[in-house]
PDB file of C-alpha atoms in Angstrom:
ATOM      1  CA  MET I   1      14.544 106.171 155.274  1.00  0.00           C
ATOM      2  CA  ALA I   2      18.212 106.403 155.952  1.00  0.00           C
ATOM      3  CA  SER I   3      20.466 103.976 154.187  1.00  0.00           C
ATOM      4  CA  SER I   4      22.278 101.354 156.195  1.00  0.00           C
ATOM      5  CA  SER I   5      25.873 102.003 157.267  1.00  0.00           C
ATOM      6  CA  HIS I   6      28.888  99.750 157.858  1.00  0.00           C
ATOM      7  CA  ARG I   7      29.664 101.616 161.033  1.00  0.00           C
ATOM      8  CA  ARG I   8      28.548 100.247 164.347  1.00  0.00           C
ATOM      9  CA  PRO I   9      26.782 102.586 166.852  1.00  0.00           C
ATOM     10  CA  ARG I  10      29.055 103.852 169.565  1.00  0.00           C
ATOM     11  CA  PRO I  11      28.431 102.216 172.979  1.00  0.00           C
ATOM     12  CA  GLU I  12      27.164 104.461 175.672  1.00  0.00           C
ATOM     13  CA  ARG I  13      30.082 105.902 177.691  1.00  0.00           C
ATOM     14  CA  ARG I  14      30.204 105.110 181.399  1.00  0.00           C
ATOM     15  CA  THR I  15      32.531 106.548 184.041  1.00  0.00           C
ATOM     16  CA  ARG I  16      34.521 104.041 186.131  1.00  0.00           C
ATOM     17  CA  ARG I  17      36.849 104.672 189.021  1.00  0.00           C
ATOM     18  CA  VAL I  18      40.243 102.893 188.949  1.00  0.00           C
ATOM     19  CA  PRO I  19      42.098 102.256 192.186  1.00  0.00           C
ATOM     20  CA  VAL I  20      45.532 104.001 192.567  1.00  0.00           C
ATOM     21  CA  VAL I  21      47.291 100.733 193.353  1.00  0.00           C
ATOM     22  CA  THR I  22      46.201  99.268 190.050  1.00  0.00           C
ATOM     23  CA  VAL I  23      47.603 102.242 188.125  1.00  0.00           C
ATOM     24  CA  VAL I  24      50.992 101.956 189.807  1.00  0.00           C
ATOM     25  CA  ALA I  25      51.212  98.225 189.109  1.00  0.00           C
ATOM     26  CA  VAL I  26      50.450  98.680 185.426  1.00  0.00           C
ATOM     27  CA  ALA I  27      53.127 101.387 185.105  1.00  0.00           C
ATOM     28  CA  ALA I  28      55.739  99.163 186.750  1.00  0.00           C
ATOM     29  CA  VAL I  29      55.003  96.284 184.383  1.00  0.00           C
ATOM     30  CA  ALA I  30      55.305  98.620 181.370  1.00  0.00           C
ATOM     31  CA  LEU I  31      58.704  99.860 182.562  1.00  0.00           C
ATOM     32  CA  VAL I  32      60.053  96.322 182.938  1.00  0.00           C
ATOM     33  CA  VAL I  33      58.877  95.373 179.425  1.00  0.00           C
ATOM     34  CA  SER I  34      60.541  98.449 177.917  1.00  0.00           C
ATOM     35  CA  LEU I  35      63.903  97.656 179.551  1.00  0.00           C
ATOM     36  CA  VAL I  36      63.814  94.050 178.289  1.00  0.00           C
ATOM     37  CA  VAL I  37      63.158  95.146 174.714  1.00  0.00           C
ATOM     38  CA  ALA I  38      65.865  97.810 174.778  1.00  0.00           C
ATOM     39  CA  PHE I  39      68.600  95.364 175.882  1.00  0.00           C
ATOM     40  CA  ARG I  40      67.816  92.509 173.426  1.00  0.00           C
ATOM     41  CA  PRO I  41      70.853  91.605 171.145  1.00  0.00           C
ATOM     42  CA  ASP I  42      68.911  92.317 167.974  1.00  0.00           C
ATOM     43  CA  GLY I  43      66.931  95.161 169.282  1.00  0.00           C
ATOM     44  CA  GLY I  44      66.967  98.756 167.989  1.00  0.00           C
ATOM     45  CA  SER I  45      68.156 100.048 164.649  1.00  0.00           C
ATOM     46  CA  GLU I  46      71.268  98.634 162.865  1.00  0.00           C
ATOM     47  CA  THR I  47      74.204 101.016 162.825  1.00  0.00           C
ATOM     48  CA  GLY I  48      77.957 100.891 162.169  1.00  0.00           C
ATOM     49  CA  ALA I  49      79.439  97.502 161.294  1.00  0.00           C
ATOM     50  CA  ASP I  50      76.265  95.657 162.284  1.00  0.00           C
ATOM     51  CA  ALA I  51      74.347  97.471 159.550  1.00  0.00           C
ATOM     52  CA  GLY I  52      76.186  95.624 156.737  1.00  0.00           C
ATOM     53  CA  ALA I  53      76.539  92.275 158.457  1.00  0.00           C
ATOM     54  CA  ARG I  54      73.386  90.780 156.999  1.00  0.00           C
ATOM     55  CA  THR I  55      73.443  88.819 153.768  1.00  0.00           C
ATOM     56  CA  VAL I  56      70.975  90.090 151.232  1.00  0.00           C
ATOM     57  CA  GLU I  57      69.257  87.319 149.328  1.00  0.00           C
ATOM     58  CA  PRO I  58      68.699  87.926 145.615  1.00  0.00           C
ATOM     59  CA  ALA I  59      65.169  88.624 144.559  1.00  0.00           C
ATOM     60  CA  ALA I  60      63.275  85.763 143.039  1.00  0.00           C
ATOM     61  CA  GLY I  61      64.190  85.330 139.395  1.00  0.00           C
ATOM     62  CA  ALA I  62      67.351  87.450 139.588  1.00  0.00           C
ATOM     63  CA  GLY I  63      70.407  85.934 137.929  1.00  0.00           C
ATOM     64  CA  VAL I  64      73.385  85.251 140.155  1.00  0.00           C
ATOM     65  CA  SER I  65      76.829  85.001 138.606  1.00  0.00           C
ATOM     66  CA  GLY I  66      79.216  82.396 139.902  1.00  0.00           C
ATOM     67  CA  ALA I  67      82.274  84.503 138.992  1.00  0.00           C
ATOM     68  CA  PRO I  68      83.376  87.479 141.038  1.00  0.00           C
ATOM     69  CA  THR I  69      82.802  90.941 139.648  1.00  0.00           C
ATOM     70  CA  ALA I  70      85.929  93.055 139.267  1.00  0.00           C
ATOM     71  CA  THR I  71      85.757  96.409 140.960  1.00  0.00           C
ATOM     72  CA  GLY I  72      87.812  99.542 140.733  1.00  0.00           C
ATOM     73  CA  THR I  73      89.103 101.788 143.490  1.00  0.00           C
ATOM     74  CA  THR I  74      85.655 103.239 143.987  1.00  0.00           C
ATOM     75  CA  GLY I  75      84.080  99.843 144.479  1.00  0.00           C
ATOM     76  CA  SER I  76      81.835 100.164 141.404  1.00  0.00           C
ATOM     77  CA  PRO I  77      81.836  97.289 138.863  1.00  0.00           C
ATOM     78  CA  SER I  78      84.229  97.736 135.947  1.00  0.00           C
ATOM     79  CA  PRO I  79      82.353  98.453 132.703  1.00  0.00           C
ATOM     80  CA  LYS I  80      82.259  95.661 130.121  1.00  0.00           C
ATOM     81  CA  PRO I  81      84.038  96.330 126.829  1.00  0.00           C
ATOM     82  CA  LYS I  82      81.680  97.814 124.302  1.00  0.00           C
ATOM     83  CA  PRO I  83      81.332  96.027 120.951  1.00  0.00           C
ATOM     84  CA  SER I  84      82.976  97.824 118.083  1.00  0.00           C
ATOM     85  CA  SER I  85      80.689 100.214 116.243  1.00  0.00           C
ATOM     86  CA  ALA I  86      82.787 100.107 113.073  1.00  0.00           C
ATOM     87  CA  SER I  87      81.108  98.490 110.090  1.00  0.00           C
ATOM     88  CA  PRO I  88      82.990  96.960 107.145  1.00  0.00           C
ATOM     89  CA  SER I  89      82.997  98.957 103.939  1.00  0.00           C
ATOM     90  CA  ALA I  90      82.497  97.269 100.583  1.00  0.00           C
ATOM     91  CA  THR I  91      84.217  98.182  97.353  1.00  0.00           C
ATOM     92  CA  ALA I  92      81.741  98.321  94.520  1.00  0.00           C
ATOM     93  CA  GLY I  93      82.197  95.620  91.932  1.00  0.00           C
ATOM     94  CA  ARG I  94      85.050  93.874  93.737  1.00  0.00           C
ATOM     95  CA  ALA I  95      85.147  91.084  96.224  1.00  0.00           C
ATOM     96  CA  SER I  96      86.751  92.023  99.515  1.00  0.00           C
ATOM     97  CA  THR I  97      90.223  90.685 100.056  1.00  0.00           C
ATOM     98  CA  PRO I  98      91.067  89.335 103.504  1.00  0.00           C
ATOM     99  CA  ALA I  99      94.227  90.571 105.116  1.00  0.00           C
ATOM    100  CA  ALA I 100      97.036  88.078 104.718  1.00  0.00           C
ATOM    101  CA  THR I 101      99.018  86.506 107.526  1.00  0.00           C
ATOM    102  CA  PRO I 102     102.629  85.623 106.800  1.00  0.00           C
ATOM    103  CA  ALA I 103     103.178  81.895 106.541  1.00  0.00           C
ATOM    104  CA  GLY I 104     104.472  80.426 109.769  1.00  0.00           C
ATOM    105  CA  ALA I 105     103.663  83.523 111.797  1.00  0.00           C
ATOM    106  CA  SER I 106     102.490  83.032 115.352  1.00  0.00           C
ATOM    107  CA  GLY I 107     100.674  85.214 117.818  1.00  0.00           C
ATOM    108  CA  SER I 108     103.867  85.743 119.830  1.00  0.00           C
ATOM    109  CA  SER I 109     107.180  87.102 118.661  1.00  0.00           C
ATOM    110  CA  GLY I 110     108.917  84.343 120.603  1.00  0.00           C
ATOM    111  CA  GLY I 111     112.346  85.668 119.682  1.00  0.00           C
ATOM    112  CA  ARG I 112     111.832  85.113 115.961  1.00  0.00           C
ATOM    113  CA  SER I 113     113.389  87.603 113.620  1.00  0.00           C
ATOM    114  CA  ALA I 114     111.082  89.727 111.490  1.00  0.00           C
ATOM    115  CA  ALA I 115     110.616  88.856 107.827  1.00  0.00           C
ATOM    116  CA  PRO I 116     112.682  90.950 105.393  1.00  0.00           C
ATOM    117  CA  ALA I 117     110.936  94.161 104.433  1.00  0.00           C
ATOM    118  CA  ALA I 118     111.525  93.439 100.768  1.00  0.00           C
ATOM    119  CA  ARG I 119     109.187  90.438 100.772  1.00  0.00           C
ATOM    120  CA  THR I 120     105.602  90.393 101.933  1.00  0.00           C
ATOM    121  CA  ALA I 121     103.118  87.627 102.579  1.00  0.00           C
ATOM    122  CA  SER I 122     101.038  86.086  99.833  1.00  0.00           C
ATOM    123  CA  GLY I 123      97.795  87.933  99.321  1.00  0.00           C
ATOM    124  CA  ALA I 124      99.103  91.314 100.477  1.00  0.00           C
ATOM    125  CA  ALA I 125      99.699  93.617  97.539  1.00  0.00           C
ATOM    126  CA  PRO I 126     100.639  97.108  98.744  1.00  0.00           C
ATOM    127  CA  SER I 127     101.639  98.234  95.238  1.00  0.00           C
ATOM    128  CA  ALA I 128      98.741  96.730  93.333  1.00  0.00           C
ATOM    129  CA  GLY I 129      96.760  99.089  91.135  1.00  0.00           C
ATOM    130  CA  ARG I 130      93.357  98.368  89.635  1.00  0.00           C
ATOM    131  CA  ILE I 131      94.189  94.679  89.287  1.00  0.00           C
ATOM    132  CA  ALA I 132      94.645  93.221  92.753  1.00  0.00           C
ATOM    133  CA  PRO I 133      95.374  89.617  93.788  1.00  0.00           C
ATOM    134  CA  GLY I 134      92.598  87.540  95.298  1.00  0.00           C
ATOM    135  CA  THR I 135      89.914  89.490  93.460  1.00  0.00           C
ATOM    136  CA  ALA I 136      87.508  88.155  90.845  1.00  0.00           C
ATOM    137  CA  TYR I 137      86.526  90.617  88.120  1.00  0.00           C
ATOM    138  CA  ARG I 138      83.463  90.367  85.904  1.00  0.00           C
ATOM    139  CA  GLY I 139      83.530  91.448  82.304  1.00  0.00           C
ATOM    140  CA  ILE I 140      83.156  90.573  78.643  1.00  0.00           C
ATOM    141  CA  ALA I 141      85.509  88.583  76.442  1.00  0.00           C
ATOM    142  CA  THR I 142      85.926  89.332  72.746  1.00  0.00           C
ATOM    143  CA  SER I 143      88.585  88.160  70.299  1.00  0.00           C
ATOM    144  CA  TYR I 144      91.071  89.603  67.811  1.00  0.00           C
ATOM    145  CA  ASP I 145      93.815  88.477  65.453  1.00  0.00           C
ATOM    146  CA  VAL I 146      97.120  88.886  67.318  1.00  0.00           C
ATOM    147  CA  GLY I 147      99.223  88.721  64.147  1.00  0.00           C
ATOM    148  CA  ASN I 148     102.874  88.222  65.083  1.00  0.00           C
ATOM    149  CA  GLY I 149     102.069  88.555  68.791  1.00  0.00           C
ATOM    150  CA  ASP I 150     103.492  92.046  69.310  1.00  0.00           C
ATOM    151  CA  GLY I 151     101.354  94.612  71.103  1.00  0.00           C
ATOM    152  CA  ALA I 152     101.238  97.798  73.142  1.00  0.00           C
ATOM    153  CA  CYS I 153     103.437  96.243  75.860  1.00  0.00           C
ATOM    154  CA  SER I 154     106.342  96.275  73.340  1.00  0.00           C
ATOM    155  CA  TYR I 155     107.448  92.735  74.103  1.00  0.00           C
ATOM    156  CA  GLY I 156     107.959  92.082  70.396  1.00  0.00           C
ATOM    157  CA  PRO I 157     106.838  89.199  68.192  1.00  0.00           C
ATOM    158  CA  THR I 158     106.057  85.900  69.887  1.00  0.00           C
ATOM    159  CA  SER I 159     104.736  82.460  69.006  1.00  0.00           C
ATOM    160  CA  ASP I 160     102.732  82.350  72.237  1.00  0.00           C
ATOM    161  CA  VAL I 161      99.080  82.758  71.290  1.00  0.00           C
ATOM    162  CA  MET I 162      97.613  82.426  74.799  1.00  0.00           C
ATOM    163  CA  THR I 163      97.605  86.187  75.152  1.00  0.00           C
ATOM    164  CA  ALA I 164      95.119  89.009  75.653  1.00  0.00           C
ATOM    165  CA  ALA I 165      94.677  92.759  75.361  1.00  0.00           C
ATOM    166  CA  MET I 166      93.534  94.540  78.525  1.00  0.00           C
ATOM    167  CA  ASN I 167      90.962  97.344  78.408  1.00  0.00           C
ATOM    168  CA  THR I 168      92.483 100.821  78.803  1.00  0.00           C
ATOM    169  CA  ALA I 169      91.134 101.414  82.320  1.00  0.00           C
ATOM    170  CA  ASP I 170      92.654  98.210  83.731  1.00  0.00           C
ATOM    171  CA  TYR I 171      95.731  98.484  81.474  1.00  0.00           C
ATOM    172  CA  GLU I 172      96.600 101.448  83.677  1.00  0.00           C
ATOM    173  CA  THR I 173      99.509 102.968  81.703  1.00  0.00           C
ATOM    174  CA  SER I 174     101.026  99.521  81.017  1.00  0.00           C
ATOM    175  CA  LYS I 175     100.884  98.399  84.659  1.00  0.00           C
ATOM    176  CA  ALA I 176      98.965  95.299  83.504  1.00  0.00           C
ATOM    177  CA  CYS I 177     101.698  94.334  81.043  1.00  0.00           C
ATOM    178  CA  GLY I 178     103.067  90.857  81.691  1.00  0.00           C
ATOM    179  CA  ALA I 179     100.300  89.924  84.125  1.00  0.00           C
ATOM    180  CA  TYR I 180      98.966  86.376  83.965  1.00  0.00           C
ATOM    181  CA  VAL I 181      95.200  86.093  84.399  1.00  0.00           C
ATOM    182  CA  LEU I 182      92.875  83.138  84.759  1.00  0.00           C
ATOM    183  CA  VAL I 183      89.762  83.557  82.610  1.00  0.00           C
ATOM    184  CA  ARG I 184      86.557  81.591  83.257  1.00  0.00           C
ATOM    185  CA  ALA I 185      83.477  81.361  81.074  1.00  0.00           C
ATOM    186  CA  GLY I 186      79.945  80.627  82.216  1.00  0.00           C
ATOM    187  CA  SER I 187      80.254  77.146  80.704  1.00  0.00           C
ATOM    188  CA  GLY I 188      82.958  76.307  83.235  1.00  0.00           C
ATOM    189  CA  ALA I 189      85.805  76.341  80.703  1.00  0.00           C
ATOM    190  CA  SER I 190      88.911  78.271  81.714  1.00  0.00           C
ATOM    191  CA  ILE I 191      92.244  79.392  80.285  1.00  0.00           C
ATOM    192  CA  THR I 192      95.330  81.279  81.425  1.00  0.00           C
ATOM    193  CA  VAL I 193      96.522  84.170  79.282  1.00  0.00           C
ATOM    194  CA  ARG I 194      99.295  86.755  79.491  1.00  0.00           C
ATOM    195  CA  ILE I 195      98.590  90.460  78.966  1.00  0.00           C
ATOM    196  CA  THR I 196     100.669  91.746  76.050  1.00  0.00           C
ATOM    197  CA  ASN I 197      98.418  94.403  74.517  1.00  0.00           C
ATOM    198  CA  GLU I 198      95.909  97.178  75.207  1.00  0.00           C
ATOM    199  CA  CYS I 199      92.302  97.234  74.064  1.00  0.00           C
ATOM    200  CA  PRO I 200      91.177 100.874  73.623  1.00  0.00           C
ATOM    201  CA  ALA I 201      87.575 102.103  73.495  1.00  0.00           C
ATOM    202  CA  PRO I 202      84.990 100.788  72.923  1.00  0.00           C
ATOM    203  CA  CYS I 203      86.531  98.155  75.223  1.00  0.00           C
ATOM    204  CA  GLU I 204      85.125  98.848  78.669  1.00  0.00           C
ATOM    205  CA  ALA I 205      86.435  98.263  82.186  1.00  0.00           C
ATOM    206  CA  GLY I 206      86.625  94.544  82.930  1.00  0.00           C
ATOM    207  CA  GLN I 207      86.777  93.546  79.262  1.00  0.00           C
ATOM    208  CA  LEU I 208      89.467  91.294  77.812  1.00  0.00           C
ATOM    209  CA  ASP I 209      90.170  91.044  74.094  1.00  0.00           C
ATOM    210  CA  LEU I 210      91.526  87.521  73.757  1.00  0.00           C
ATOM    211  CA  SER I 211      93.538  86.044  70.953  1.00  0.00           C
ATOM    212  CA  ARG I 212      91.259  84.010  68.719  1.00  0.00           C
ATOM    213  CA  GLN I 213      93.016  80.842  69.834  1.00  0.00           C
ATOM    214  CA  ALA I 214      92.378  81.639  73.484  1.00  0.00           C
ATOM    215  CA  PHE I 215      88.748  82.647  72.908  1.00  0.00           C
ATOM    216  CA  ALA I 216      88.093  79.391  71.029  1.00  0.00           C
ATOM    217  CA  LYS I 217      88.942  77.429  74.173  1.00  0.00           C
ATOM    218  CA  LEU I 218      86.069  79.135  75.984  1.00  0.00           C
ATOM    219  CA  ALA I 219      83.397  79.358  73.283  1.00  0.00           C
ATOM    220  CA  PRO I 220      82.953  79.190  69.508  1.00  0.00           C
ATOM    221  CA  LEU I 221      84.325  82.259  67.727  1.00  0.00           C
ATOM    222  CA  SER I 222      80.838  82.767  66.292  1.00  0.00           C
ATOM    223  CA  ALA I 223      79.633  83.701  69.803  1.00  0.00           C
ATOM    224  CA  GLY I 224      81.420  87.037  69.421  1.00  0.00           C
ATOM    225  CA  ARG I 225      81.045  88.170  73.039  1.00  0.00           C
ATOM    226  CA  ILE I 226      80.718  86.098  76.180  1.00  0.00           C
ATOM    227  CA  ALA I 227      80.442  86.896  79.874  1.00  0.00           C
ATOM    228  CA  ILE I 228      83.536  85.993  81.889  1.00  0.00           C
ATOM    229  CA  THR I 229      85.201  86.338  85.266  1.00  0.00           C
ATOM    230  CA  TRP I 230      88.944  86.726  85.550  1.00  0.00           C
ATOM    231  CA  SER I 231      91.566  87.009  88.281  1.00  0.00           C
ATOM    232  CA  LEU I 232      95.284  87.600  88.650  1.00  0.00           C
ATOM    233  CA  LEU I 233      97.693  84.658  88.875  1.00  0.00           C
ATOM    234  CA  SER I 234     101.233  84.206  90.173  1.00  0.00           C
ATOM    235  CA  PRO I 235     102.181  81.180  88.067  1.00  0.00           C
ATOM    236  CA  ALA I 236     104.897  78.586  88.437  1.00  0.00           C
ATOM    237  CA  THR I 237     107.802  79.262  86.095  1.00  0.00           C
ATOM    238  CA  SER I 238     111.461  78.359  85.717  1.00  0.00           C
ATOM    239  CA  ASP I 239     112.202  81.518  83.714  1.00  0.00           C
ATOM    240  CA  THR I 240     114.072  84.466  85.133  1.00  0.00           C
ATOM    241  CA  ILE I 241     113.576  88.156  84.429  1.00  0.00           C
ATOM    242  CA  SER I 242     115.299  89.795  81.464  1.00  0.00           C
ATOM    243  CA  ILE I 243     116.172  93.464  80.905  1.00  0.00           C
ATOM    244  CA  ARG I 244     116.094  95.335  77.607  1.00  0.00           C
ATOM    245  CA  TYR I 245     117.257  98.876  76.828  1.00  0.00           C
ATOM    246  CA  LYS I 246     115.171 100.679  74.259  1.00  0.00           C
ATOM    247  CA  THR I 247     116.460 101.445  70.787  1.00  0.00           C
ATOM    248  CA  GLY I 248     118.435 104.701  70.921  1.00  0.00           C
ATOM    249  CA  SER I 249     119.420 104.279  74.571  1.00  0.00           C
ATOM    250  CA  THR I 250     122.821 105.644  75.691  1.00  0.00           C
ATOM    251  CA  GLN I 251     124.388 106.754  78.954  1.00  0.00           C
ATOM    252  CA  TYR I 252     122.712 110.137  78.424  1.00  0.00           C
ATOM    253  CA  TRP I 253     119.155 108.911  77.758  1.00  0.00           C
ATOM    254  CA  CYS I 254     117.640 105.502  78.093  1.00  0.00           C
ATOM    255  CA  GLY I 255     114.435 103.524  78.253  1.00  0.00           C
ATOM    256  CA  ILE I 256     114.454 100.308  80.305  1.00  0.00           C
ATOM    257  CA  GLN I 257     112.072  97.366  80.135  1.00  0.00           C
ATOM    258  CA  ALA I 258     111.696  94.252  82.291  1.00  0.00           C
ATOM    259  CA  ILE I 259     110.496  91.067  80.585  1.00  0.00           C
ATOM    260  CA  GLY I 260     109.368  87.709  81.960  1.00  0.00           C
ATOM    261  CA  HIS I 261     108.449  88.778  85.495  1.00  0.00           C
ATOM    262  CA  ARG I 262     106.152  86.348  87.287  1.00  0.00           C
ATOM    263  CA  ASN I 263     104.114  89.074  88.991  1.00  0.00           C
ATOM    264  CA  PRO I 264     103.088  92.476  87.602  1.00  0.00           C
ATOM    265  CA  LEU I 265     105.837  95.080  87.937  1.00  0.00           C
ATOM    266  CA  ALA I 266     104.969  98.050  90.142  1.00  0.00           C
ATOM    267  CA  ARG I 267     108.084 100.193  89.652  1.00  0.00           C
ATOM    268  CA  LEU I 268     111.635 100.287  88.324  1.00  0.00           C
ATOM    269  CA  GLU I 269     114.407 102.343  89.917  1.00  0.00           C
ATOM    270  CA  VAL I 270     118.003 103.165  89.011  1.00  0.00           C
ATOM    271  CA  ARG I 271     120.819 103.815  91.445  1.00  0.00           C
ATOM    272  CA  THR I 272     122.385 107.259  91.216  1.00  0.00           C
ATOM    273  CA  SER I 273     124.751 109.298  93.386  1.00  0.00           C
ATOM    274  CA  ALA I 274     121.641 110.567  95.203  1.00  0.00           C
ATOM    275  CA  GLY I 275     120.337 107.052  95.887  1.00  0.00           C
ATOM    276  CA  TRP I 276     117.542 105.084  94.243  1.00  0.00           C
ATOM    277  CA  THR I 277     115.558 107.081  91.681  1.00  0.00           C
ATOM    278  CA  ARG I 278     112.166 105.906  90.434  1.00  0.00           C
ATOM    279  CA  LEU I 279     111.688 106.150  86.673  1.00  0.00           C
ATOM    280  CA  ALA I 280     108.485 107.244  84.975  1.00  0.00           C
ATOM    281  CA  ARG I 281     106.541 104.505  83.179  1.00  0.00           C
ATOM    282  CA  THR I 282     105.201 104.946  79.658  1.00  0.00           C
ATOM    283  CA  ASP I 283     102.079 103.440  78.139  1.00  0.00           C
ATOM    284  CA  TYR I 284     104.315 101.368  75.854  1.00  0.00           C
ATOM    285  CA  ASN I 285     105.886  99.666  78.904  1.00  0.00           C
ATOM    286  CA  TYR I 286     109.321 101.280  79.138  1.00  0.00           C
ATOM    287  CA  PHE I 287     110.703 103.225  82.092  1.00  0.00           C
ATOM    288  CA  LEU I 288     112.475 106.407  80.956  1.00  0.00           C
ATOM    289  CA  SER I 289     115.549 108.177  82.301  1.00  0.00           C
ATOM    290  CA  GLU I 290     115.291 111.426  80.363  1.00  0.00           C
ATOM    291  CA  GLN I 291     118.593 112.850  81.657  1.00  0.00           C
ATOM    292  CA  GLY I 292     120.490 109.577  81.567  1.00  0.00           C
ATOM    293  CA  SER I 293     120.590 109.180  85.339  1.00  0.00           C
ATOM    294  CA  GLY I 294     121.435 105.582  86.255  1.00  0.00           C
ATOM    295  CA  CYS I 295     121.609 104.319  82.666  1.00  0.00           C
ATOM    296  CA  GLY I 296     123.884 101.275  82.720  1.00  0.00           C
ATOM    297  CA  GLY I 297     123.958 101.124  86.526  1.00  0.00           C
ATOM    298  CA  ALA I 298     122.215  98.966  89.117  1.00  0.00           C
ATOM    299  CA  LEU I 299     118.461  98.484  88.791  1.00  0.00           C
ATOM    300  CA  ARG I 300     115.855  97.767  91.437  1.00  0.00           C
ATOM    301  CA  LEU I 301     112.595  96.053  90.459  1.00  0.00           C
ATOM    302  CA  THR I 302     109.531  95.973  92.716  1.00  0.00           C
ATOM    303  CA  ASP I 303     106.474  93.811  92.087  1.00  0.00           C
ATOM    304  CA  ILE I 304     102.930  94.550  93.260  1.00  0.00           C
ATOM    305  CA  TYR I 305     103.516  92.525  96.441  1.00  0.00           C
ATOM    306  CA  GLY I 306     106.344  94.837  97.470  1.00  0.00           C
ATOM    307  CA  GLU I 307     109.181  92.375  96.846  1.00  0.00           C
ATOM    308  CA  GLN I 308     112.340  94.089  95.595  1.00  0.00           C
ATOM    309  CA  LEU I 309     115.042  92.587  93.395  1.00  0.00           C
ATOM    310  CA  THR I 310     118.360  94.309  92.689  1.00  0.00           C
ATOM    311  CA  VAL I 311     120.025  93.672  89.328  1.00  0.00           C
ATOM    312  CA  GLU I 312     123.581  94.711  88.498  1.00  0.00           C
ATOM    313  CA  GLY I 313     125.895  94.287  85.548  1.00  0.00           C
ATOM    314  CA  ILE I 314     123.389  95.129  82.810  1.00  0.00           C
ATOM    315  CA  ALA I 315     125.161  97.300  80.250  1.00  0.00           C
ATOM    316  CA  VAL I 316     123.433  99.794  77.983  1.00  0.00           C
ATOM    317  CA  ARG I 317     122.978  97.662  74.871  1.00  0.00           C
ATOM    318  CA  ALA I 318     120.064  98.978  72.853  1.00  0.00           C
ATOM    319  CA  ASN I 319     117.358  96.496  71.855  1.00  0.00           C
ATOM    320  CA  VAL I 320     119.208  93.503  73.305  1.00  0.00           C
ATOM    321  CA  VAL I 321     117.454  91.164  75.750  1.00  0.00           C
ATOM    322  CA  GLN I 322     119.831  90.510  78.650  1.00  0.00           C
ATOM    323  CA  SER I 323     119.028  87.744  81.117  1.00  0.00           C
ATOM    324  CA  THR I 324     119.244  88.007  84.894  1.00  0.00           C
ATOM    325  CA  ARG I 325     119.339  85.284  87.546  1.00  0.00           C
ATOM    326  CA  VAL I 326     116.431  86.614  89.561  1.00  0.00           C
ATOM    327  CA  GLN I 327     112.687  86.112  89.680  1.00  0.00           C
ATOM    328  CA  PHE I 328     109.881  87.290  91.978  1.00  0.00           C
ATOM    329  CA  ALA I 329     108.458  84.830  94.498  1.00  0.00           C
ATOM    330  CA  ARG I 330     105.258  82.961  93.753  1.00  0.00           C
ATOM    331  CA  HIS I 331     102.117  84.029  95.612  1.00  0.00           C
TER     332      HIS I 331
END
């Protein structure tokens, strides 16, 4: 038995005659209808200006911006700025230091004169070495007997016992000499000391060898070694910088030392017929003029912040501390 189908059986075809008049009438009606459709205002395909006259509605759910989209000469939307792909780099063991903005600076020049090149904003230290401002260093504190207070920095005997010896790595060929550092212990106690000496191996990077008096303000001497953090200071002071020529100095050879500077000294220069000449620094904190160039002439001192001070009128007087009227700015 055949299966049922969804198709219906075709009806039996029958032949019918259609009068000619009827055919003509139908054709006439069809012609009239075609003409009406062709001449309708909205009839036919859209071309020319009419093709873009319609307003296209946004699809359901599409976001519509209320602000106009800028276009270029081609009519295509301008590309949005891409986010920067640069990632910040970290310095191992040191906290990052934000870039400083000069005090009083504004986003517009506004006719203001630029700050002198010799002085930079607080926090910026273009000449800083291993010890940079605004950075906290971790290390170990130990103690030693400072004796008469003299040390590798060659400042000579002193009654000031709030001093410390810097490890060789951070001493950096006497660049740390004269620096004031704030030292904090885990207990919360803190002290300020001045670097006057070097602590050679086995002192390690980050370590400070404090005077016994300074160490005792942080922990009992019996503790021996304690964990600390320390950072550079630019302290308040009414003192001015002094200059000392080394023993044996003459106009033909001299060693020059700066004493009492508020901020660490980055370089010392002498004025010669060829201009300013930078002197080499020794690990005992003197700047040497091996050929005598500039000995007894004008000096230019630069701190780690880039500030420059010019000193004149300092004669070659060996081992005599001669005062100046200048001091680096506080940061």
